[in-house]
Structure formats: structure tokens, C-alpha cells
């Protein structure tokens, strides 16, 4: 295998995990954009989506449906959980406390979901049945795995669809308005609470699609699976500029590529002094550097303090 | 509310009464041994056991306890040791280092206890090791594999230690599979994964293998290994040693390697036990791992006798690795006791265990200077997704 083919393969490896990060980051960004809340439970919504997939695939297969249709119940369950979490925990706390209490509530919710599912499903790992089997694409020496193609295509389609939804539809406009100024939106006759609930439903529903993408490549679920994934995606959202949809995409893909390329080349470049084991450290170091240079992230608009 | 409280109080009172009566029993036997030293040790030998019978590792401890009980009942049925019956004083450490230390100290304070079997897991065993040396009470840990446990004083083990598996895998690759180019991938953030991986790399070079690529991951529970595997594939390796756990090697490393077109061997340590399989089973062909015990081991006649005896005593259930190691631990004690002379002290038993040669269900071995066995290792190979017995690797005769 030539060095060039190797490089292209590593780019695709990065794009695969990067599109998962991007879609998860999108969930963070949408919620943050509208209510300035870092929803730390978002990674756990993915866990719930993944468990729903695992449980519904055999049932749907028994009815003669293809396995990927399990994404429909998964989306419904995730959207429902998201709306419940918003209505039962975040909204009451937001109305009584400040942003710190909301943040702590999000962390508590994350732990509640993790430990709750551990109590229900047990701590052990469970495998997810095969969702799609797409043959490996071979172009000359280059081999691209089917899971990689699914992840990248699905990721790009979802990103573009969300961007169009927010920019072109009436509900999208309402979301942007609420994000800009809640009181003014209320005066303009926008149903603010309804819009926030809708945003939560969409953000959490996206978690189910992220869960599908994740399970195509990494077909195993456990109660704590959302933890590291959520953290990396959060970094991606901040790197890209939290609150910005294209930013989530750019941030996610950037983190995926940085991870893949450091794992592949850092050892050779530094003569073995820094090994691929440093990949996570390098990802977080790059985050710090980017934030020093551009505090609002790559695509984020510089924050103008609202009065 | 009141009713519940009353219920609880009654339960506590009942438990307390039971504990007191138990304390009275053991107190009684202690008094006996104290008052008339010769006669008291008279017709029983007490063995203490510390196992994890509650918490996440409870299944391991329960399996060990069954192994101890089986071996002890066999020995007692044949007339005991030197005419004396063995009595087992078993304690639960709940998988907690402090609980294990307390249990060990309690056993050490009981003069009738001659040796201790256990603890179960590496963390509790590491905590007990210095206590064994201080109180000069010999202990045999059946399955604590961590390299960092200070063995060789009064604490010994029946299982091989983690890094030993790396050495055996290198020997197997060179002598049985006869491969030339090998690669290794391990998680630097995990002592098990990196310890075994580094031991393999060093032993591979000694065995004349060409280590064409050595790759790392940050932790042993990453999900994406394609970047590293791509390099391994490009390096032309025919054999990949990937010491990870069942939950990572099964669904991530092996399928990702196969998706990149890697067709060579993948081998791992006993962490592959219970490997989680996903997708097409044929991608797990040429996957091998080392372990302590196999019910299909035909090279060792003791295995089938052990299985038969266990099934008879346990409603036809199958014994597992932990049971086998625990069973061997008791027989190690028996052999040491027989060698140590009449009515041996704890110190004499310890000296008899140190450096002993033993042949049991989990293989033949000699304890090295550090109290870990230099023993035969079972290699299992996945056939149609099922682990099947491949061979037994004998230790290097150094």
C-alpha cells in the first residue's frame, strides 16, 4: 500500500468517527443555542437510542421489516425522553435558579440516566444486531468500509437537512428568534415554551440517528457508552462554535480527522517519542489553542453582550 | 412505616443472635487450641478462605468457594490430611480491599488457621500481600493475575501472572504458528493491556520474531482502532497480538481489522474470555487466546476427573476456570502440608509451598522465586465463533 493510499484511508477513518461526533455535537448546539444550557445528558440520550435499537431490531425483523427501520422507534423514544427531561427537570429548575443550577441539573440527569439504565439492563456490554451490511468499496488499492460510507453520507444529509430546517422553515425562524431574545419573541406572538420543547424533541431525536450511526460502526451498547462520546462531541461543538449548526459539523469532522491522523502519523513524525496513545491529549490541546485564538470557536459569531 | 421498622429490627436482632452464636462457636474452637495445644489441633486443620461473594465480582468468588469446598470434601472423604479433617472458615471481602484486610487479620489472629485460600481479585489480593508477610500466615490466591501484587513472601498464586501470557503467546507464534512478522497493539492507559503487550513485544524479539509494528491506544476502552490497524495491515504483519478485554476486542478491534482487509492471526490474553461477537462469525476465524483451563483439554487426565467430581457434587453444572484454579489451590496446600512434616507450623507450610512443583487441573508448574507459577498455558481458538481447545503450551525450560 502506497503512502498516499494510506493517507486517504486515514482521512476516511477520521471522517467516519467525525460524522458521528458532528451529529452528536449538533444536539448540544441546538439546545445550547436556544436556552444557553449545556445539556450534559445528551450523550446518554444516545445510549437510550442505542438500547432502543438493540431491543427493537429483533422485533421489527420478526415482522419482516429491515433492521434500519428501528431508527423510527428509537427517534420517538429519544424525543420523548428529551421532552420529559426538559419538562420535568430543566424547565422548573431554569425558572427558579440560575445557569449554574441548570448545569448541575444536567449533570445529575446524566448520572440518573446512566445508573437507571444500569439498574434496568445491567452493567454488562450487549451487542447490537447487524443494522446494514454494505459491502466494502474498493477503488484501486483504496478500501472503504461500508460502515464508513453510511456514517459519512448520513452525517452530511442530516447536517444539511437541519441547516435548511432552521434557516428556511417557520419553526426554524421561531427557534432563531427565541435564541436571540425570549421576551421579544413572546411579544411577537411566538410560543416560546412550545419552541423550546420542539428544539429538545428534535435535538434528542437526532441522538437516535447518531445512535444508529454509532451502532453501525461500533455494534455494542453499555450504560456508560454515552460518556466519552458526549464529551468528545461537546469538545467538537465548542471547537466549531457552540450554537452554530455548520460549526458543529466542522468541529465534529475536525476532531475526527485530528484523532485519526495523530494516531496514524504522530509516532513517525516525532520518531516514536510521542505515540498514538497521545491522540486524546492532542485533541484537547488543540481545543485549548483554538479557544485562545478564537474564543467563540471556528464558526461561532463573536458574542456581543446582550443588554 | 412502623411495621417495616419493626420487621427490620427483628431481622437485625435475629442476625445479631446468629452472629453471636457463630462467634461463640469459633471462640470455642480457639479456646481449645489455646488451652491444650497438642490435642486441640488434634483432629481438625482449619483453612481460612477470603473470597468476593458480593458485588460485581461475586460470580468469581462463588465459583472459587465451590472449588475449595469440592477439594476439601474429596480430601476429607479420603481420610483427611494425616488423619485430620480439614475445616473451612470462609469469609466474604465484598470485593473491597479494606474488608479483605480485616478478614485476613481476623484469620491471622485465630491460631487454629494454618493457611488462607484467596483473595479472589487482584486489588484485594494486593492489599492482603503485606499482611500475609507481617503475620507470617501463608496464603494462596487462585486467580489474582496482576503483576503488581507482591508475591513470594507468604503469598503465592495458582494462576500465571498477566505478563506471562505475553511471553507464552510469543512462544506460540514462533514455534506453533511459525509466523515471522508480528505486530502488537495495546492500550497504554491500562496496566493489564500495556503490561501484557510489552511482555509480548520483548519476548517476540527473544524468540526471533520480527516485530514489524508496535501501536498504542490511549485507553483500553476506545472504540475506534482503524488508524492503528491500517498501519499494522500496511506493515505486512501475519500475526497481531492485541491484549484487550472481551468487550473491546470482540466488537471493535477484530471486525475493524477484518474490514481493512487484515487476514492474519489475532491473539489475546485471558481477557478474551466471553468475547462479544458481532456480525459475520467467519471474521473471528484465526482468533486465538490464552487461558488457564479448558474442559476440552485432552492432554491432562486430571481435567475430566475434576469435571466428573464437580458435576456430581453440584447438580450436573459445569465448573469454570475460577473453580479449577481454586480446586488446585487446595491441593497445593495439601502437597505442602504433606511435605512439611508432622503438625507443621504456618512457617513450615510456607517453606513447603515456596518453590514447589505441582501438577493439577490447570497444568503442571513450578513456583518461581517470586511465588508465581511457571506453568503450562491453554490456547483456545475460535471456530465458528466458539472457543475450542487448540493446544497446551509447556513453559520454557530455563
XYZ file of C-alpha atoms in Angstrom:
705
model
C 0.000 0.000 0.000
C 1.466 3.323 -1.009
C 1.831 6.219 1.393
C -0.798 8.192 -0.471
C -3.457 5.473 -0.332
C -2.670 5.091 3.362
C -3.197 8.818 3.879
C -6.563 8.764 2.080
C -7.636 5.723 4.137
C -6.745 7.566 7.329
C -8.793 10.584 6.157
C -11.798 8.290 5.704
C -11.251 6.752 9.160
C -11.334 10.275 10.558
C -14.450 11.252 8.588
C -16.297 8.168 9.867
C -15.915 8.896 13.572
C -16.014 12.639 12.821
C -19.516 12.446 11.353
C -20.740 10.679 14.495
C -19.162 13.434 16.622
C -20.705 16.061 14.339
C -24.228 14.719 14.692
C -23.911 14.454 18.484
C -22.422 17.955 18.582
C -25.449 19.166 16.635
C -27.680 18.050 19.514
C -25.562 20.012 22.012
C -25.506 23.066 19.798
C -29.254 23.229 19.177
C -30.128 23.065 22.861
C -27.361 25.469 23.824
C -28.364 27.859 21.070
C -31.898 28.204 22.353
C -31.665 28.118 26.150
C -27.918 28.520 26.812
C -27.869 25.157 28.595
C -25.053 22.634 28.228
C -27.165 19.502 28.157
C -24.651 17.027 29.574
C -27.270 14.305 29.380
C -27.148 14.413 25.573
C -24.562 11.602 25.392
C -26.925 9.500 27.496
C -29.797 10.156 25.079
C -27.610 8.354 22.548
C -27.263 5.477 24.986
C -31.070 5.332 25.268
C -31.347 5.416 21.478
C -28.839 2.588 21.183
C -30.693 0.408 23.708
C -33.968 1.078 21.879
C -32.298 -0.008 18.625
C -30.953 -3.147 20.234
C -34.374 -4.090 21.626
C -36.493 -3.138 18.614
C -34.366 -4.647 15.818
C -35.304 -8.273 16.629
C -38.988 -7.291 16.967
C -39.012 -5.486 13.624
C -37.034 -8.253 11.949
C -39.711 -10.690 13.135
C -42.295 -8.533 11.357
C -40.222 -8.707 8.190
C -39.003 -5.115 8.310
C -35.383 -4.163 7.549
C -33.253 -3.528 10.646
C -32.642 0.158 9.950
C -36.354 0.916 10.455
C -35.604 0.519 14.168
C -34.440 4.104 13.965
C -38.120 5.158 13.971
C -38.990 3.799 17.443
C -35.534 4.935 18.622
C -36.193 8.500 17.453
C -39.604 8.524 19.123
C -38.244 7.184 22.412
C -35.325 9.634 22.433
C -37.551 12.612 21.570
C -39.953 11.587 24.324
C -37.170 11.200 26.891
C -35.723 14.549 25.817
C -39.058 16.338 26.208
C -39.711 14.673 29.563
C -36.286 15.649 30.857
C -36.877 19.237 29.734
C -40.369 19.463 31.209
C -39.738 17.627 34.485
C -36.241 18.778 35.353
C -34.717 21.543 33.261
C -37.713 23.869 32.927
C -38.663 24.032 36.650
C -35.003 24.490 37.607
C -34.446 27.131 34.921
C -37.400 29.130 36.171
C -36.263 29.065 39.801
C -32.473 29.008 39.661
C -29.613 30.351 37.553
C -27.434 28.867 34.812
C -25.268 27.082 37.397
C -28.225 25.192 38.885
C -29.316 24.260 35.352
C -25.835 22.911 34.568
C -25.745 20.840 37.764
C -29.219 19.511 36.948
C -27.929 18.395 33.539
C -25.032 16.524 35.151
C -27.418 14.955 37.673
C -29.736 13.932 34.825
C -26.787 12.324 33.011
C -25.921 10.244 36.084
C -29.583 9.406 36.652
C -29.946 8.049 33.113
C -26.678 6.081 33.297
C -27.418 4.489 36.639
C -31.074 3.995 35.772
C -30.237 2.038 32.650
C -27.614 0.096 34.586
C -30.342 -0.900 37.025
C -32.676 -1.908 34.192
C -30.300 -3.506 31.678
C -27.344 -4.474 33.909
C -23.767 -3.193 33.653
C -22.558 -5.719 31.107
C -21.966 -4.955 27.440
C -24.573 -6.133 24.940
C -24.120 -6.472 21.223
C -26.448 -4.891 18.682
C -27.587 -6.993 15.711
C -26.232 -6.027 12.300
C -28.136 -2.970 11.070
C -26.970 -2.562 7.488
C -24.428 -4.589 5.600
C -22.959 -2.602 2.764
C -20.024 -4.220 1.005
C -16.590 -2.640 1.163
C -15.973 -0.156 -1.626
C -12.709 -0.818 -3.449
C -11.096 1.830 -5.641
C -7.734 0.517 -6.782
C -5.770 -0.105 -3.588
C -8.131 2.013 -1.533
C -10.680 0.121 0.565
C -13.567 1.970 2.188
C -15.642 0.009 4.643
C -19.450 0.041 4.251
C -19.977 1.405 7.773
C -17.762 4.378 6.914
C -19.827 5.215 3.844
C -23.105 5.006 5.788
C -21.770 7.236 8.576
C -20.411 9.928 6.290
C -23.443 10.054 3.977
C -25.971 10.015 6.817
C -23.991 12.651 8.710
C -23.829 15.057 5.775
C -27.519 14.566 4.875
C -28.659 15.243 8.465
C -26.469 18.336 8.747
C -27.760 19.847 5.527
C -31.355 18.996 6.438
C -31.044 20.648 9.857
C -29.420 23.734 8.399
C -32.265 24.089 5.856
C -34.885 23.467 8.541
C -33.546 26.170 10.822
C -32.974 28.697 8.023
C -35.990 28.081 5.800
C -38.997 26.986 7.860
C -41.321 28.908 10.129
C -40.438 26.803 13.186
C -36.770 27.297 12.370
C -37.311 31.019 12.297
C -39.085 30.799 15.668
C -36.108 28.891 17.086
C -33.700 31.537 15.902
C -35.925 34.259 17.319
C -36.206 32.586 20.735
C -32.464 32.061 20.748
C -31.974 35.765 20.017
C -34.419 37.222 22.551
C -37.061 35.330 24.514
C -39.145 38.307 25.682
C -39.265 39.937 22.271
C -40.288 36.612 20.694
C -43.095 36.336 23.205
C -44.289 39.815 22.255
C -44.202 38.828 18.583
C -46.620 36.011 19.340
C -44.132 33.137 19.255
C -44.949 30.235 21.562
C -41.626 30.270 23.420
C -42.209 27.205 25.590
C -43.502 25.246 22.633
C -40.452 26.201 20.600
C -38.093 25.129 23.384
C -39.914 21.789 23.688
C -39.713 21.303 19.917
C -35.990 22.044 19.954
C -35.500 19.460 22.695
C -37.537 16.921 20.764
C -35.503 17.464 17.592
C -32.161 17.585 19.425
C -32.946 14.354 21.261
C -34.388 12.721 18.158
C -31.071 13.449 16.428
C -29.432 11.468 19.231
C -31.295 8.391 17.964
C -29.897 8.909 14.465
C -26.426 9.378 15.985
C -27.033 6.143 17.904
C -27.849 4.392 14.621
C -24.650 5.688 13.014
C -22.657 4.731 16.084
C -24.104 1.209 16.218
C -23.435 0.593 12.516
C -19.715 1.062 13.207
C -19.499 0.026 16.874
C -22.252 -2.556 17.429
C -22.212 -2.726 21.214
C -24.151 -0.935 23.972
C -23.441 -0.329 27.663
C -24.941 2.125 30.175
C -21.839 4.341 30.134
C -21.307 4.361 26.359
C -22.531 7.963 26.048
C -19.982 9.404 28.455
C -16.792 9.705 26.380
C -18.780 10.138 23.165
C -20.725 13.015 24.721
C -17.529 14.629 25.979
C -15.776 14.439 22.612
C -18.864 15.766 20.826
C -19.094 18.606 23.357
C -15.489 19.490 22.530
C -16.407 19.355 18.844
C -19.344 21.718 19.417
C -17.161 24.199 21.310
C -14.373 23.950 18.763
C -16.769 24.658 15.915
C -18.504 27.421 17.859
C -21.315 26.311 20.131
C -24.730 27.453 18.936
C -23.751 27.240 15.262
C -25.002 24.335 13.122
C -22.246 24.464 10.484
C -19.854 24.836 13.425
C -20.978 21.500 14.877
C -20.296 19.859 11.530
C -16.864 21.462 11.110
C -15.936 20.816 14.751
C -17.000 17.176 14.634
C -15.167 16.398 11.423
C -12.099 18.302 12.634
C -11.929 16.295 15.876
C -12.389 13.029 13.956
C -9.625 13.907 11.489
C -7.222 15.140 14.172
C -7.782 11.939 16.130
C -7.274 9.652 13.169
C -4.247 11.469 11.777
C -2.466 11.769 15.131
C -3.000 8.061 15.758
C -1.553 7.307 12.329
C 1.353 9.736 11.997
C 2.399 11.216 15.334
C 4.723 8.307 16.075
C 6.512 8.588 12.720
C 6.755 12.386 12.822
C 8.225 12.512 16.314
C 10.370 9.424 15.834
C 8.413 7.426 18.383
C 8.763 9.985 21.199
C 5.033 10.756 21.155
C 2.957 7.675 20.373
C -0.615 7.236 19.173
C -1.599 6.869 22.827
C -1.401 10.666 22.994
C -4.235 11.186 20.497
C -6.797 12.256 23.115
C -4.314 14.585 24.779
C -3.587 16.188 21.405
C -7.294 16.639 20.631
C -7.851 18.510 23.892
C -4.641 20.530 23.469
C -5.843 21.717 20.047
C -9.147 22.740 21.632
C -7.290 24.959 24.108
C -5.180 26.546 21.363
C -8.203 27.269 19.146
C -10.095 28.810 22.049
C -7.117 31.026 22.883
C -7.051 32.369 19.338
C -10.820 32.348 18.636
C -12.755 32.231 21.920
C -16.084 31.806 20.116
C -14.882 28.765 18.162
C -14.125 28.270 14.460
C -17.562 29.182 13.084
C -19.096 30.929 16.093
C -20.022 34.557 15.840
C -18.193 36.744 18.324
C -20.533 37.160 21.269
C -21.978 40.628 21.597
C -23.215 41.027 25.127
C -26.976 41.478 25.132
C -28.357 44.044 27.500
C -43.758 2.559 58.390
C -43.799 1.180 61.893
C -44.381 -2.298 60.630
C -41.405 -2.055 58.287
C -39.247 -0.696 61.044
C -40.307 -3.490 63.354
C -39.585 -6.019 60.620
C -36.136 -4.605 60.127
C -35.413 -4.532 63.842
C -36.431 -8.151 64.188
C -34.221 -9.109 61.267
C -31.290 -7.252 62.753
C -31.846 -8.850 66.129
C -32.026 -12.271 64.515
C -28.857 -11.605 62.536
C -27.099 -10.402 65.673
C -28.101 -13.533 67.542
C -26.819 -15.674 64.719
C -23.540 -13.794 64.607
C -23.123 -14.132 68.348
C -23.707 -17.839 68.222
C -21.232 -18.112 65.344
C -18.688 -16.088 67.305
C -19.284 -18.382 70.240
C -18.575 -21.415 68.073
C -15.323 -20.115 66.651
C -14.431 -18.750 70.072
C -14.863 -22.209 71.449
C -12.531 -23.811 68.975
C -9.980 -21.067 69.636
C -10.114 -21.790 73.346
C -9.495 -25.446 72.678
C -6.388 -24.781 70.643
C -5.217 -22.282 73.235
C -5.602 -24.454 76.307
C -4.199 -27.729 75.121
C -2.039 -27.059 72.066
C -1.394 -30.653 71.036
C -4.844 -32.107 71.461
C -6.669 -29.103 70.024
C -5.067 -29.170 66.632
C -5.948 -32.775 67.378
C -8.393 -33.863 64.747
C -9.026 -30.827 62.507
C -6.991 -28.455 60.416
C -8.553 -25.052 59.786
C -8.115 -23.348 56.428
C -9.328 -19.772 56.078
C -10.742 -18.513 52.809
C -11.347 -14.939 51.665
C -13.412 -14.601 48.518
C -15.584 -11.978 46.853
C -19.117 -13.241 47.333
C -20.991 -9.985 46.810
C -20.640 -7.069 44.405
C -19.660 -7.113 40.732
C -17.037 -9.872 41.069
C -19.327 -12.092 43.161
C -19.556 -14.751 40.456
C -15.782 -15.280 40.629
C -15.756 -15.640 44.397
C -18.714 -18.022 44.422
C -17.013 -20.209 41.804
C -13.818 -20.259 43.858
C -15.636 -21.192 47.024
C -17.200 -24.161 45.235
C -13.734 -25.263 44.117
C -12.369 -25.047 47.675
C -15.298 -26.996 49.067
C -15.051 -29.715 46.433
C -11.331 -30.295 47.007
C -11.727 -30.230 50.789
C -14.612 -32.716 50.752
C -12.570 -35.015 48.490
C -9.594 -34.867 50.849
C -11.804 -35.395 53.921
C -13.572 -38.332 52.263
C -10.175 -39.991 51.804
C -9.375 -39.626 55.498
C -8.128 -36.053 55.602
C -4.561 -34.882 55.987
C -2.520 -37.178 58.157
C -5.778 -38.408 59.683
C -7.091 -34.890 60.348
C -10.194 -33.438 58.728
C -9.980 -30.005 57.084
C -12.398 -27.347 58.276
C -13.051 -24.278 56.071
C -13.570 -20.878 57.678
C -14.832 -18.789 54.738
C -15.173 -15.014 54.699
C -16.582 -12.520 52.161
C -14.449 -9.481 51.254
C -17.201 -7.894 49.085
C -14.517 -7.048 46.517
C -13.216 -4.344 48.857
C -9.558 -4.038 49.909
C -10.378 -2.909 53.462
C -12.844 -5.748 54.001
C -10.255 -8.218 52.698
C -7.603 -6.835 55.074
C -9.962 -7.065 58.039
C -10.894 -10.620 57.134
C -7.244 -11.574 56.779
C -6.319 -10.029 60.131
C -9.166 -11.874 61.781
C -7.950 -15.178 60.347
C -4.349 -14.342 61.269
C -5.459 -13.770 64.870
C -7.064 -17.203 65.012
C -4.237 -19.575 65.924
C -6.036 -22.608 64.590
C -5.893 -21.240 60.986
C -2.924 -22.790 59.215
C -3.212 -21.132 55.794
C -5.557 -18.898 53.782
C -7.069 -19.526 50.361
C -7.772 -16.358 48.350
C -8.467 -13.477 47.954
C -10.300 -13.506 44.654
C -9.450 -10.385 42.666
C -6.155 -8.561 42.160
C -6.973 -5.417 44.155
C -7.949 -7.276 47.318
C -5.020 -9.667 46.929
C -2.580 -6.765 46.618
C -3.929 -5.386 49.898
C -3.528 -8.710 51.672
C 0.037 -9.451 50.454
C 1.905 -7.294 53.025
C -0.398 -8.557 55.834
C 0.482 -12.157 54.977
C 4.171 -11.329 55.283
C 3.701 -9.441 58.573
C 1.591 -12.058 60.277
C 3.514 -14.964 58.722
C 0.317 -16.640 57.601
C 0.722 -18.335 54.209
C -1.916 -17.530 51.554
C -2.585 -18.987 48.111
C -4.500 -16.713 45.703
C -6.150 -18.826 42.990
C -6.822 -16.228 40.292
C -5.227 -12.858 41.111
C -3.170 -12.277 37.964
C -1.895 -8.705 38.333
C 1.883 -8.320 38.010
C 1.960 -5.669 40.724
C 0.976 -7.982 43.604
C 3.924 -8.541 45.977
C 4.034 -12.329 45.958
C 6.817 -14.641 47.060
C 6.908 -13.893 50.787
C 3.896 -15.573 52.361
C 1.567 -15.003 49.408
C 1.627 -17.326 46.415
C -0.624 -17.779 43.406
C -2.004 -20.678 41.416
C -2.654 -18.732 38.198
C 0.073 -17.383 35.958
C 0.603 -13.635 36.183
C -0.594 -11.316 33.387
C 2.705 -10.625 31.633
C 3.457 -14.354 31.443
C 0.685 -14.682 28.844
C 2.521 -12.259 26.553
C 5.651 -14.405 26.762
C 3.713 -17.610 26.051
C 1.897 -16.006 23.100
C 5.255 -15.055 21.542
C 6.489 -18.620 22.006
C 3.288 -19.984 20.451
C 3.533 -17.615 17.457
C 7.128 -18.582 16.779
C 7.011 -22.326 17.456
C 3.475 -23.448 16.626
C 2.145 -20.943 14.098
C 5.642 -20.396 12.694
C 4.904 -16.805 11.676
C 7.732 -14.341 11.054
C 6.234 -10.853 11.083
C 4.233 -9.894 14.156
C 2.596 -6.665 15.350
C 1.313 -5.622 18.753
C -1.428 -3.167 19.740
C -2.151 -2.219 23.351
C -3.801 0.453 25.484
C -1.170 2.452 27.377
C -3.732 3.720 29.896
C -4.499 0.238 31.208
C -1.915 -1.715 33.254
C -3.249 -5.096 32.100
C -3.257 -4.258 28.401
C 0.121 -2.478 28.381
C 1.788 -4.974 30.746
C 0.849 -7.959 28.611
C 1.554 -6.108 25.337
C 5.043 -5.011 26.366
C 5.874 -8.503 27.672
C 4.820 -9.898 24.290
C 6.950 -7.423 22.318
C 10.038 -8.212 24.410
C 9.505 -11.982 24.226
C 8.798 -11.857 20.467
C 12.229 -10.361 19.820
C 13.825 -13.038 22.019
C 12.010 -15.738 20.043
C 13.480 -14.398 16.806
C 10.243 -12.834 15.546
C 10.274 -9.635 13.554
C 8.099 -7.066 15.385
C 7.082 -5.006 12.333
C 4.751 -2.606 14.133
C 4.004 -1.601 17.714
C 0.873 0.536 18.098
C -0.911 2.073 21.097
C -4.296 3.453 22.023
C -4.880 5.970 24.832
C -7.124 3.687 26.810
C -8.156 0.064 26.670
C -11.792 1.000 26.090
C -11.528 3.122 22.949
C -13.954 2.227 20.179
C -12.016 3.247 17.063
C -8.777 1.451 16.163
C -8.858 1.735 12.350
C -5.934 4.186 12.158
C -3.595 1.912 14.082
C -4.895 -1.245 12.371
C -4.365 0.322 8.948
C -0.680 0.752 9.766
C -0.465 -2.784 11.087
C -2.069 -4.044 7.880
C 0.383 -1.967 5.802
C 3.347 -3.320 7.779
C 2.683 -6.810 6.401
C 2.156 -8.442 9.806
C 0.856 -12.039 9.749
C 0.078 -12.101 13.457
C -1.405 -9.376 15.650
C -1.185 -9.524 19.430
C -3.939 -7.299 20.866
C -4.249 -7.627 24.650
C -7.661 -6.059 25.354
C -10.828 -7.123 27.144
C -13.678 -9.182 25.633
C -15.850 -6.080 25.292
C -13.358 -4.254 23.058
C -11.529 -6.948 21.085
C -14.816 -8.650 20.083
C -16.985 -5.861 18.686
C -14.298 -3.312 17.729
C -10.727 -4.476 17.119
C -11.324 -7.728 15.262
C -14.147 -6.541 12.941
C -12.290 -3.286 12.226
C -9.125 -5.212 11.358
C -11.058 -7.549 9.063
C -12.859 -4.605 7.409
C -9.446 -3.194 6.468
C -8.558 -6.474 4.832
C -6.317 -7.912 7.551
C -6.474 -11.695 7.201
C -3.785 -12.826 9.646
C -3.997 -14.172 13.188
C -5.307 -12.102 16.091
C -4.307 -13.290 19.536
C -5.067 -12.048 23.015
C -4.799 -12.939 26.702
C -7.488 -14.339 29.040
C -9.349 -11.012 28.769
C -10.807 -12.522 25.560
C -12.821 -14.954 27.664
C -16.504 -14.367 26.829
C -15.596 -12.393 23.675
C -18.561 -10.357 22.397
C -19.141 -11.345 18.782
C -20.884 -9.147 16.222
C -21.850 -9.623 12.607
C -20.433 -12.418 10.496
C -18.906 -15.207 12.615
C -16.316 -16.049 9.968
C -14.426 -12.825 10.743
C -13.477 -14.420 14.077
C -11.605 -17.267 12.400
C -7.893 -17.253 13.236
C -8.614 -15.618 16.579
C -6.775 -17.230 19.495
C -6.346 -16.590 23.191
C -4.518 -17.992 26.167
C -6.320 -19.162 29.271
C -5.885 -21.156 32.462
C -8.205 -24.066 31.941
C -10.247 -25.792 29.263
C -12.820 -28.560 29.790
C -11.753 -29.974 26.389
C -8.108 -30.322 27.393
C -7.338 -33.910 26.421
C -3.644 -33.748 27.297
C -4.365 -33.611 31.045
C -6.193 -36.594 32.589
C -6.916 -34.681 35.809
C -9.346 -32.396 33.947
C -12.021 -34.991 33.225
C -11.811 -36.421 36.764
C -12.278 -32.929 38.152
C -15.286 -32.203 35.928
C -16.898 -35.521 36.872
C -16.383 -34.938 40.569
C -17.676 -31.350 40.340
C -20.788 -32.281 38.382
C -21.635 -34.989 40.917
C -21.407 -32.533 43.795
C -23.149 -29.617 42.028
C -26.295 -30.867 40.263
C -24.559 -31.567 36.967
C -23.369 -27.972 36.490
C -20.139 -27.268 34.605
C -17.177 -25.907 36.584
C -15.381 -22.807 35.293
C -11.801 -21.504 35.321
C -12.112 -19.994 38.793
C -13.376 -23.249 40.248
C -10.498 -25.164 38.653
C -7.867 -22.742 39.974
C -9.427 -22.782 43.449
C -9.517 -26.584 43.419
C -5.813 -26.686 42.536
C -5.031 -24.188 45.322
C -6.358 -26.596 47.951
C -4.304 -29.466 46.538
C -1.230 -27.229 46.545
C -1.815 -26.745 50.256
C -2.262 -30.494 50.733
C 1.011 -31.255 48.972
C 2.848 -28.633 51.046
C 1.271 -29.938 54.251
C 2.336 -33.497 53.498
C 5.873 -32.340 52.793
C 6.174 -30.021 55.801
C 6.281 -32.827 58.362
C 4.103 -33.706 61.313
C 1.870 -30.976 62.774
C 3.603 -28.222 60.778
C 3.571 -24.567 61.799
C 2.465 -21.761 59.460
C 6.100 -21.046 58.677
C 6.827 -24.671 57.797
C 3.820 -24.723 55.467
C 5.053 -21.514 53.799
C 8.527 -23.004 53.270
C 6.983 -26.113 51.749
C 4.878 -24.066 49.293
C 7.803 -21.880 48.231
C 9.377 -23.215 45.055
C 7.086 -26.269 44.954
C 6.410 -28.301 41.823
C 2.789 -29.183 41.318
C 0.603 -30.948 38.814
C -3.116 -30.179 38.802
C -6.210 -29.485 36.748
C -4.811 -26.199 35.451
C -1.495 -27.734 34.426
C 1.973 -28.590 35.665
C 4.115 -25.922 37.214
C 6.919 -24.867 39.496
C 6.583 -21.733 41.593
C 9.301 -19.222 40.754
C 11.251 -17.240 43.364
C 8.535 -14.584 43.283
C 5.771 -17.056 44.112
C 4.166 -17.136 40.657
C 3.893 -20.377 38.713
C 5.887 -21.006 35.587
C 3.136 -23.138 34.104
C 1.588 -24.637 31.045
C -0.951 -22.426 29.287
C -4.010 -23.441 27.288
C -4.505 -21.905 23.848
C -8.086 -21.682 22.611
C -9.054 -20.931 19.026
C -12.398 -19.577 17.836
C -14.131 -21.972 15.461
C -17.439 -20.729 14.087
C -17.447 -18.227 16.930
C -16.953 -20.864 19.649
C -13.748 -21.153 21.667
C -12.270 -24.604 21.116
C -9.191 -26.230 22.599
C -6.182 -25.862 20.331
C -3.120 -26.828 22.314
C -1.261 -26.593 25.595
C 1.990 -24.669 25.611
C 4.563 -26.004 28.054
C 6.710 -23.442 29.862
C 10.201 -22.792 28.586
C 12.681 -24.969 30.411
C 15.114 -22.349 31.586
